[in-house]
Amino acid sequence: MNLNLDKFLAGWTFRTSKPVYEAGEELTAFVTGTSGSTPVVRIGDTIITLTGTEGHGRLVDRRVRFRVTEFDSQNHEGTGELLSVFEEEE
Amino acid sequence: MSDVETDSSTETKLTFRGGRLVSALPITFFIAWAIVQSGLLGIGDTTGLVAGMLVGLIVGLFFVKGPWKSYADVIFDGMTRRVAATAIVAWLWAGMFAQTIQVGGFVDGLVWATTALNVGAALFPALTFLFAALLATGIGTGYGTAIAFTGLVFPAGVLIGANPVLLFGAILSGAVFGDNLAPVSDTTIVSAVTQNADIGGVVASRIKYAIVAAALAFVAYLVAGAQMAQQPMNVGGDVAAGVGPLGLVHLVSIGVVIATAVAGRHIIEAVSWGLVVSAVLNLVLGLASPSDMIAFNAPENAALAAELNAVPLIGAFIQLVPAGEAGVGGSLYTGAAGFFPLIVLTVLLVASAEIMRAGGGFDALQEFLLSSVATTVKRAEMTMVLGTALVNATVTINTAAEIAIAPYIRTLGEKFNINSYRRANILDANTSALGYIFPWGGGLLAGYGAMQNLVNSQATPWFTQEMLVNPASVFPYVFHGWFLVAVFIVAAWTGFGREYVSDRQSEEVSRV
């Protein structure tokens, strides 16, 4: 039987509160708020501003997939392009 | 995946006299009731909490602005939420499994192992912690473990000179361990389903915290056990007489459940396999009869009862009893039925959380927390750890406390994209730990009840009223509970074990 060893080994690290990403990376995360009217994804204390969100309605608290387009690893801020929005089970 | 409009048009909004926070009235009333009932009066009756929740829901009604029908509609919306159904189904299965390995002599096997190893008073508490942890991980109920071990292993340890207070603390520590880690534990199930994570993945990701705390606790019991050991008592007789090792085969049943759950199978499938294995082991090894698992206790005078009883196979499930004692029984029956009060309470609690959501109470509280307390991910995690600890330290039935706090953990955590596994682990560690430490904690009360039964009982005639452990003196010795809370405070601060939503997705849990 496949015991999925990865599941036991995941997270055995001291994870930073300000994760760093690179342009081109695709991520799945919750939209956590807005800056003005622009949807923002906060991962830990890292902030990524989303573009291409027109026509998707209210995105806050929805799970989305996006591609990082720019990332400033000094300020832990970046922008990302919205790819898709997940339909939640609830 | 889709581009569906976000605002659900079916969601009813409620307005309350006195503002958004008044929507928290039903659940606040319930928590106050729970503290008075269980904390102040020492009544650990779950059905009593159901009454408290019902009264809370009625009280809230009088503060609704506009038609009361919308309030009623929200109650229905809450009760039909998937999280309640998922927890209920998992509990029913877990209850049947736990009861079936108990009728198969699993506790007897552990008692046998504890005494057969013939350790001295100094080692006894550490070993008791290990075996209690093993039992609780198998049957998923810390309360059941506290009762079984206090009734069976505790007197054996006291006889050989182990310190009673330390020994009781070790039993409760083992109960905490299993309550926290077992895939069939009610608190594990609640922590996973409320954070939308799969149970197997939650258990796997939880091991790192549990093992660190347990290793520290084990060493602490070794050290304290050696320092606090007393002279053996000379009373003659053997508490563990008559129990054998055979029930330990149910370690296989437990292994099947854990392995299947971690392999990503739904908890219903995992526990069903464990149940099949345990039933087969019970029958093949003669550990339990068919009627120990399913029994139709038919009245002797009933038509056909005697005839059916004589039929091979079917007859094995039928027992003829005096008319007044008729009913259905067996481990599948009692295991599932044991969860009925908790199930009703859960459905009502989810309804009251829905009222708070519809009335804007969650939003109000969340805005306050995010603007002034949980301003960074570190502080958010610390708020989650301490908030869960506080609620669980005040409410006796830790599962009820966990259900009440779970929505906050979810909304707060999602605001920082904290992974569902991490949220479930923060939630359950403090829930499990704090429920067994203080003298009003349900787990401690359950064990204490079993200890009171020892006084002048047939099996332990030497156990006197004076030998009872004062429930208020145990709290410093529930080492695993304290270490588990400490591990999470350190983990929140240092980021140990932290995972973000973007790091990995949990497998879908709502596949009931």
XYZ file of C-alpha atoms in Angstrom:
602
model
C 0.000 0.000 0.000
C 1.178 3.465 -0.840
C 1.632 5.151 2.507
C 2.318 8.585 1.023
C 5.505 9.192 2.940
C 5.500 12.762 1.686
C 2.470 13.488 3.827
C 4.428 12.562 6.945
C 7.498 14.520 5.945
C 5.809 17.726 4.784
C 6.250 20.742 7.003
C 9.254 19.576 9.038
C 10.795 23.013 8.570
C 10.792 26.468 10.063
C 8.757 28.266 7.414
C 9.343 31.955 6.844
C 6.552 34.419 7.505
C 7.427 36.186 4.234
C 7.623 33.568 1.468
C 9.453 34.560 -1.706
C 8.208 33.735 -5.218
C 9.570 34.133 -8.710
C 7.965 35.566 -11.813
C 6.322 32.789 -13.805
C 5.439 30.666 -10.749
C 1.821 29.477 -10.631
C 0.154 29.481 -7.214
C -3.198 28.573 -5.656
C -4.320 30.687 -2.697
C -7.218 32.609 -1.181
C -7.872 36.210 -2.148
C -7.592 37.830 1.280
C -8.639 41.428 0.710
C -8.479 44.428 -1.557
C -6.161 47.360 -2.014
C -8.540 50.049 -3.201
C -10.618 47.950 -5.566
C -7.773 45.632 -6.596
C -7.921 42.080 -5.169
C -4.937 41.153 -3.007
C -3.559 37.746 -2.028
C -1.741 37.744 1.295
C 0.417 34.660 1.889
C 1.846 34.960 5.381
C 3.121 38.543 5.378
C 3.834 38.556 1.628
C 1.405 40.578 -0.493
C 0.569 39.834 -4.115
C -1.728 42.164 -6.070
C -3.882 40.491 -8.720
C -4.464 41.744 -12.247
C -6.869 40.526 -14.904
C -9.710 40.169 -12.412
C -12.370 42.064 -14.351
C -15.562 40.131 -14.891
C -14.935 37.712 -12.023
C -17.186 39.464 -9.516
C -16.244 39.730 -5.854
C -13.133 37.637 -5.311
C -12.389 38.143 -1.601
C -12.344 34.812 0.305
C -12.377 32.818 -2.944
C -9.638 30.380 -3.832
C -7.903 31.339 -7.066
C -5.057 30.185 -9.294
C -2.685 32.884 -10.546
C 0.721 33.346 -12.181
C 3.271 35.589 -10.487
C 4.259 38.297 -12.952
C 6.616 40.405 -10.825
C 8.153 39.878 -7.399
C 10.206 42.224 -5.241
C 12.018 39.956 -2.802
C 13.188 42.935 -0.736
C 9.720 44.204 0.119
C 7.995 40.823 -0.236
C 5.477 42.278 -2.636
C 4.486 41.273 -6.127
C 1.809 41.158 -8.756
C 0.073 38.189 -10.274
C -2.205 37.486 -13.175
C -5.474 35.728 -12.348
C -5.837 32.409 -14.164
C -8.969 30.854 -12.687
C -11.332 30.880 -9.719
C -12.206 27.717 -7.786
C -15.738 26.752 -7.002
C -15.769 25.851 -3.289
C -17.620 22.829 -1.983
C -19.659 24.569 0.692
C -13.003 25.271 -11.412
C -15.246 27.956 -12.769
C -15.821 31.640 -13.027
C -19.056 31.648 -11.105
C -20.273 34.853 -9.473
C -19.088 34.991 -5.869
C -22.048 36.336 -3.926
C -24.440 33.530 -3.264
C -27.928 34.873 -3.729
C -29.434 32.235 -1.451
C -27.551 33.490 1.622
C -29.980 35.137 4.007
C -28.792 38.229 5.823
C -30.056 38.910 9.319
C -30.215 42.186 11.215
C -30.168 42.211 15.000
C -31.271 44.813 17.519
C -28.070 46.109 19.063
C -25.803 45.541 16.078
C -23.835 42.792 14.368
C -22.264 41.323 17.508
C -25.706 40.459 18.905
C -25.800 37.694 16.288
C -23.281 35.947 18.554
C -25.911 35.773 21.308
C -27.031 32.142 20.755
C -23.475 30.806 20.757
C -22.386 33.076 23.629
C -25.411 31.954 25.632
C -24.387 28.370 24.946
C -20.782 28.910 26.073
C -22.011 30.606 29.261
C -24.407 27.699 29.854
C -21.584 25.205 29.250
C -19.304 26.979 31.732
C -22.027 27.059 34.411
C -23.206 23.499 33.783
C -19.886 21.775 33.397
C -17.350 24.161 34.912
C -19.194 25.433 37.983
C -21.676 22.647 38.669
C -19.523 19.768 37.437
C -22.234 18.174 35.268
C -20.636 16.626 32.183
C -23.930 15.794 30.459
C -23.849 16.434 26.703
C -27.642 16.303 26.402
C -27.700 19.120 28.976
C -25.585 21.171 26.582
C -28.108 20.444 23.842
C -30.798 22.019 26.026
C -28.530 25.043 26.543
C -28.013 25.450 22.819
C -31.756 25.182 22.138
C -32.532 27.873 24.721
C -29.781 30.038 23.198
C -31.347 29.725 19.755
C -34.743 30.761 21.158
C -33.267 33.732 23.050
C -31.594 34.974 19.857
C -34.953 35.002 18.097
C -36.177 37.956 20.187
C -33.385 40.196 18.960
C -34.055 39.732 15.249
C -35.243 42.782 13.343
C -37.827 41.978 10.698
C -39.539 38.643 10.084
C -38.557 35.776 12.365
C -38.895 33.431 9.440
C -35.529 34.525 8.075
C -33.937 33.524 11.413
C -35.578 30.124 11.145
C -34.349 29.794 7.570
C -30.776 30.462 8.658
C -31.073 27.739 11.316
C -32.049 25.312 8.560
C -29.200 26.511 6.342
C -26.743 25.878 9.163
C -28.089 22.469 10.096
C -27.813 21.245 6.527
C -24.207 22.365 6.100
C -21.881 19.699 4.917
C -19.437 20.094 7.815
C -22.078 18.815 10.259
C -22.972 15.833 8.084
C -19.327 14.901 7.577
C -18.544 14.942 11.280
C -21.686 12.981 12.111
C -20.986 10.210 9.638
C -17.357 9.923 10.726
C -18.370 9.737 14.403
C -20.877 6.963 13.797
C -18.243 4.864 12.045
C -15.527 5.670 14.595
C -17.879 4.787 17.458
C -18.659 1.361 16.008
C -14.965 0.620 15.420
C -13.799 1.700 18.855
C -16.466 -0.332 20.605
C -15.728 -3.403 18.505
C -12.031 -3.514 19.385
C -12.983 -2.955 23.011
C -15.285 -5.986 23.101
C -12.380 -7.793 21.423
C -10.289 -7.345 24.571
C -7.914 -4.628 23.393
C -7.842 -2.986 26.817
C -7.189 -6.340 28.460
C -4.235 -6.822 26.123
C -2.758 -3.487 27.107
C -3.289 -4.133 30.818
C -1.597 -7.470 30.375
C 1.359 -5.859 28.579
C 1.722 -3.156 31.212
C 1.861 -5.633 34.069
C 3.633 -8.485 32.265
C 6.643 -6.292 31.580
C 6.959 -6.205 35.351
C 8.477 -2.754 35.583
C 9.042 -1.033 38.896
C 7.265 1.953 40.371
C 9.744 4.387 38.796
C 9.150 3.258 35.195
C 5.454 2.564 35.559
C 4.095 6.083 34.846
C 6.172 6.487 31.660
C 5.060 3.094 30.406
C 1.448 3.823 31.311
C 1.648 7.012 29.261
C 2.850 5.004 26.249
C 0.172 2.329 26.493
C -2.639 4.797 27.209
C -1.489 6.771 24.156
C -1.618 3.575 22.118
C -5.134 2.729 23.282
C -6.400 6.265 22.699
C -4.884 6.326 19.212
C -6.739 3.106 18.441
C -10.155 3.863 19.861
C -10.016 7.615 19.290
C -11.670 8.465 22.564
C -9.585 10.075 25.232
C -12.506 9.850 27.654
C -12.807 6.109 27.092
C -9.059 5.713 27.578
C -9.115 7.719 30.802
C -11.942 5.517 32.105
C -10.415 2.201 31.014
C -6.904 2.926 32.242
C -7.962 4.496 35.535
C -10.183 1.515 36.200
C -7.701 -1.180 35.183
C -4.082 0.032 35.102
C -4.178 2.712 37.785
C -4.739 0.277 40.694
C -1.942 -1.963 39.399
C 0.482 0.972 39.436
C -0.591 2.212 42.850
C -0.010 -1.291 44.225
C 3.588 -1.403 43.077
C 4.277 2.046 44.525
C 3.909 4.444 41.609
C 2.867 7.926 42.703
C -0.957 8.074 42.236
C -1.117 11.730 41.163
C 1.694 11.283 38.653
C 0.146 8.053 37.382
C -3.254 9.696 36.862
C -1.472 12.516 35.018
C 0.267 9.947 32.794
C -3.063 8.303 31.923
C -4.591 11.673 31.033
C -1.498 12.485 28.951
C -1.972 9.305 26.953
C -5.623 10.258 26.447
C -4.549 13.678 25.149
C -2.121 12.042 22.720
C -4.761 9.793 21.168
C -7.510 12.407 21.189
C -5.132 14.614 19.232
C -3.705 12.080 16.798
C -6.208 9.272 16.203
C -7.963 9.379 12.819
C -11.125 8.100 14.533
C -11.013 10.705 17.329
C -13.998 13.060 17.416
C -11.758 16.101 17.841
C -9.495 15.027 14.951
C -12.539 14.659 12.728
C -13.935 18.061 13.717
C -10.565 19.741 13.192
C -10.226 18.300 9.705
C -13.742 18.809 8.389
C -14.134 22.346 9.738
C -10.893 23.392 8.040
C -11.822 21.552 4.831
C -8.911 19.108 5.011
C -8.788 15.341 4.563
C -8.471 13.358 7.804
C -5.584 11.166 6.666
C -3.518 14.172 5.612
C -4.281 15.922 8.885
C -3.113 12.930 10.915
C 0.081 12.617 8.877
C 0.924 16.309 9.221
C 0.113 16.246 12.938
C 2.639 13.585 13.861
C 5.549 16.012 13.938
C 4.016 18.078 16.733
C 2.644 15.091 18.647
C 5.955 13.222 18.580
C 7.987 16.192 19.817
C 5.589 16.766 22.720
C 5.313 13.044 23.497
C 9.092 12.562 23.585
C 9.424 15.413 26.076
C 6.529 14.055 28.127
C 7.982 10.538 28.167
C 11.307 11.822 29.512
C 9.441 13.929 32.061
C 7.541 10.849 33.290
C 10.791 8.900 33.555
C 12.405 11.627 35.658
C 9.350 12.387 37.794
C 8.537 8.671 38.128
C 11.951 7.955 39.615
C 11.769 10.886 42.007
C 8.208 10.326 43.200
C 8.198 6.517 43.501
C 6.916 5.100 46.776
C 7.095 1.744 48.558
C 4.967 -1.040 47.063
C 1.748 -1.819 48.895
C 1.290 -5.289 50.273
C -2.332 -6.283 49.810
C -2.063 -9.659 48.136
C -3.845 -10.628 44.950
C -3.217 -9.508 41.410
C -5.262 -6.824 39.673
C -4.368 -8.053 36.235
C -5.308 -11.651 36.936
C -7.351 -13.221 34.170
C -6.415 -10.815 31.384
C -4.401 -12.105 28.448
C -2.412 -10.702 25.563
C -4.666 -11.861 22.717
C -6.595 -8.580 22.438
C -3.379 -6.919 21.297
C -4.065 -8.321 17.789
C -6.316 -5.306 17.407
C -3.150 -3.294 16.856
C -3.593 -4.745 13.344
C -7.144 -3.325 13.106
C -5.862 0.079 14.195
C -2.980 -0.132 11.745
C -5.424 -0.847 8.909
C -7.466 2.273 9.734
C -4.436 4.541 10.000
C -2.737 3.198 6.880
C -5.910 3.376 4.750
C -6.770 6.876 5.975
C -3.263 8.195 5.383
C -3.216 6.560 1.948
C -5.954 9.031 1.043
C -9.061 6.890 1.346
C -12.155 8.473 2.787
C -12.485 8.034 6.543
C -15.664 5.976 6.060
C -13.800 3.564 3.839
C -10.799 3.460 6.179
C -12.859 2.763 9.295
C -15.060 0.275 7.473
C -11.971 -1.755 6.592
C -10.772 -1.550 10.193
C -14.202 -2.655 11.351
C -14.210 -5.668 9.025
C -10.714 -6.686 10.143
C -11.560 -6.297 13.832
C -14.811 -8.263 13.485
C -13.030 -11.086 11.663
C -10.249 -11.160 14.276
C -12.840 -11.209 17.070
C -14.661 -14.178 15.548
C -11.655 -16.185 14.320
C -9.696 -15.838 17.550
C -12.767 -16.195 19.732
C -12.232 -12.766 21.306
C -15.903 -11.886 20.971
C -19.060 -13.636 19.809
C -21.354 -12.375 17.040
C -23.825 -11.177 19.653
C -21.103 -9.088 21.321
C -21.113 -7.026 18.126
C -24.749 -7.209 17.011
C -27.361 -8.586 19.371
C -31.097 -8.845 18.979
C -32.215 -9.287 22.551
C -35.647 -10.690 21.800
C -38.310 -11.225 24.452
C -38.666 -14.933 25.221
C -42.379 -14.874 24.588
C -42.150 -13.233 21.151
C -43.493 -15.178 18.203
C -40.712 -16.881 16.208
C -37.959 -15.680 18.590
C -37.138 -19.128 19.856
C -37.343 -20.615 16.360
C -35.035 -18.005 14.824
C -32.646 -18.383 17.748
C -32.221 -22.021 16.791
C -31.355 -21.234 13.163
C -27.603 -21.461 12.550
C -25.829 -18.152 11.713
C -28.918 -15.982 12.304
C -29.359 -17.469 15.739
C -25.908 -16.330 16.771
C -27.165 -12.748 16.753
C -30.321 -13.487 18.728
C -30.493 -13.732 22.491
C -33.635 -14.556 24.387
C -34.189 -12.241 27.338
C -37.045 -11.492 29.758
C -39.636 -9.253 28.074
C -38.593 -6.151 30.022
C -34.999 -6.297 28.757
C -35.748 -6.561 25.047
C -33.757 -4.341 22.703
C -30.912 -4.252 20.219
C -27.346 -4.271 21.508
C -23.748 -5.107 20.686
C -20.714 -3.006 19.920
C -22.031 -1.580 16.634
C -25.161 -0.417 18.411
C -23.608 1.033 21.560
C -20.630 2.502 19.687
C -22.835 4.510 17.345
C -25.457 5.365 19.962
C -22.799 6.830 22.258
C -22.398 9.720 19.838
C -26.092 10.630 19.514
C -26.130 13.528 22.032
C -22.931 14.971 20.555
C -24.400 14.717 17.042
C -27.511 16.683 17.983
C -25.362 19.267 19.762
C -23.129 19.620 16.709
C -26.009 20.207 14.321
C -27.402 22.928 16.614
C -23.988 24.524 17.153
C -23.415 24.727 13.417
C -26.827 26.401 13.141
C -25.899 28.992 15.748
C -22.601 29.654 13.972
C -24.614 30.190 10.786
C -26.761 32.777 12.588
C -23.607 34.583 13.632
C -22.350 34.494 10.070
C -25.619 35.745 8.581
C -25.915 38.459 11.231
C -22.425 39.807 10.565
C -21.011 38.794 13.959
C -18.126 36.910 12.384
C -17.244 39.842 10.176
C -17.296 42.237 13.139
C -15.067 40.028 15.253
C -12.752 39.289 12.377
C -12.359 42.970 11.520
C -11.424 43.688 15.126
C -8.910 40.824 15.278
C -7.320 41.636 11.934
C -7.035 45.361 12.586
C -5.696 45.257 16.129
C -4.528 41.782 17.206
C -3.650 39.507 14.314
C -1.724 41.976 12.192
C 1.031 39.602 11.056
C 1.003 35.884 10.310
C 2.942 35.202 13.527
C 0.448 37.128 15.616
C -2.445 35.538 13.731
C -1.182 32.042 14.550
C -0.553 33.029 18.144
C -4.128 34.375 18.354
C -5.388 31.057 16.980
C -3.336 29.053 19.513
C -4.272 31.140 22.549
C -7.906 31.627 21.490
C -8.433 27.883 21.100
C -6.633 27.215 24.376
C -8.785 29.750 26.236
C -12.120 28.431 24.979
C -11.092 24.851 25.679
C -9.809 25.697 29.140
C -13.260 27.011 30.067
C -15.631 24.554 28.366
C -15.616 21.029 29.771
C -16.596 19.052 26.688
C -13.669 19.827 24.431
C -15.366 18.692 21.232
C -18.127 21.254 21.808
C -15.546 23.981 22.438
C -13.720 22.990 19.283
C -16.839 23.206 17.120
C -17.596 26.648 18.536
C -14.123 28.072 17.824
C -13.476 26.294 14.495
C -15.049 28.921 12.176
C -12.804 31.654 13.637
C -9.716 29.564 13.090
C -10.760 29.044 9.501
C -11.523 32.681 8.651
C -8.511 34.032 10.522
C -6.162 31.481 8.979
C -7.455 31.966 5.461
C -6.741 35.703 5.722
C -3.044 34.741 5.807
C -3.384 31.747 3.487
C -2.431 29.383 6.285
C -2.808 25.807 5.003
C -5.853 23.806 6.127
C -3.624 21.109 7.680
C -1.820 23.691 9.784
C -5.106 25.264 10.882
C -6.544 21.866 11.804
C -3.428 21.072 13.826
C -3.453 24.338 15.756
C -7.149 23.812 16.467
C -6.947 20.224 17.631
C -3.745 20.299 19.680
C -5.082 22.885 22.091
C -8.531 21.311 22.085
C -7.146 17.912 23.029
C -4.633 19.196 25.559
C -6.799 21.566 27.564
C -9.705 19.148 27.858
C -7.698 16.906 30.203
C -5.765 19.276 32.419
C -8.123 21.244 34.625
C -10.370 19.718 37.304
C -13.502 20.611 35.299
C -12.148 19.076 32.074
C -14.357 16.320 30.698
C -11.506 13.831 30.279
C -10.273 14.336 33.812
C -13.810 14.002 35.186
C -14.296 10.774 33.223
C -11.120 9.294 34.725
C -11.990 10.534 38.177
C -15.389 8.867 37.910
C -13.657 5.568 37.187
C -11.351 6.139 40.159
C -14.313 6.660 42.488
C -15.658 3.308 41.330
C -12.470 1.675 42.628
C -13.233 2.601 46.229
C -14.012 -0.618 48.082
C -14.937 -2.344 44.827
C -14.807 -6.114 44.555
C -11.638 -6.112 42.436
C -9.796 -3.542 44.583
C -11.023 -3.959 48.174
C -7.828 -2.268 49.435
C -8.553 1.021 47.621
C -9.932 3.461 50.197
C -11.586 6.877 49.982
C -8.338 8.471 51.217
C -6.444 7.112 48.204
C -8.511 9.097 45.686
C -6.419 11.623 43.802
C -7.654 15.195 44.294
C -8.758 16.306 40.777
C -7.372 19.797 41.420
C -3.878 18.452 42.112
C -3.312 16.710 38.779
C -2.900 19.675 36.443
C 0.894 20.071 36.777
C 1.416 16.407 35.868
C -0.473 16.182 32.568
C 2.890 16.607 30.867
C 1.881 15.755 27.305
C -0.948 18.298 27.397
C 1.326 21.090 28.539
C 4.099 20.172 26.110
C 1.606 20.068 23.230
C 0.435 23.619 23.981
C 4.073 24.704 24.369
C 5.052 23.100 21.056
C 2.353 25.114 19.303
C 3.315 28.385 20.953
C 6.882 27.794 19.773
C 5.634 26.638 16.339
C 3.508 29.765 15.878
C 6.434 31.957 16.836
C 9.179 30.216 14.869
C 7.165 28.973 11.895
C 7.942 25.305 12.665
C 5.536 23.196 10.594
C 3.887 26.232 9.029
C 2.497 25.608 5.554
C 0.641 27.977 3.283
C -2.331 27.255 1.047
C -0.027 27.731 -1.922
C 2.453 25.115 -0.624
C 0.103 22.174 -1.042
C -3.592 21.537 -1.330
C -5.361 19.181 0.995
C -7.338 16.425 -0.620
C -10.997 17.147 -0.784
C -12.698 16.076 2.382
C -16.344 16.489 1.579
C -16.789 13.281 -0.305
C -19.351 11.695 1.949
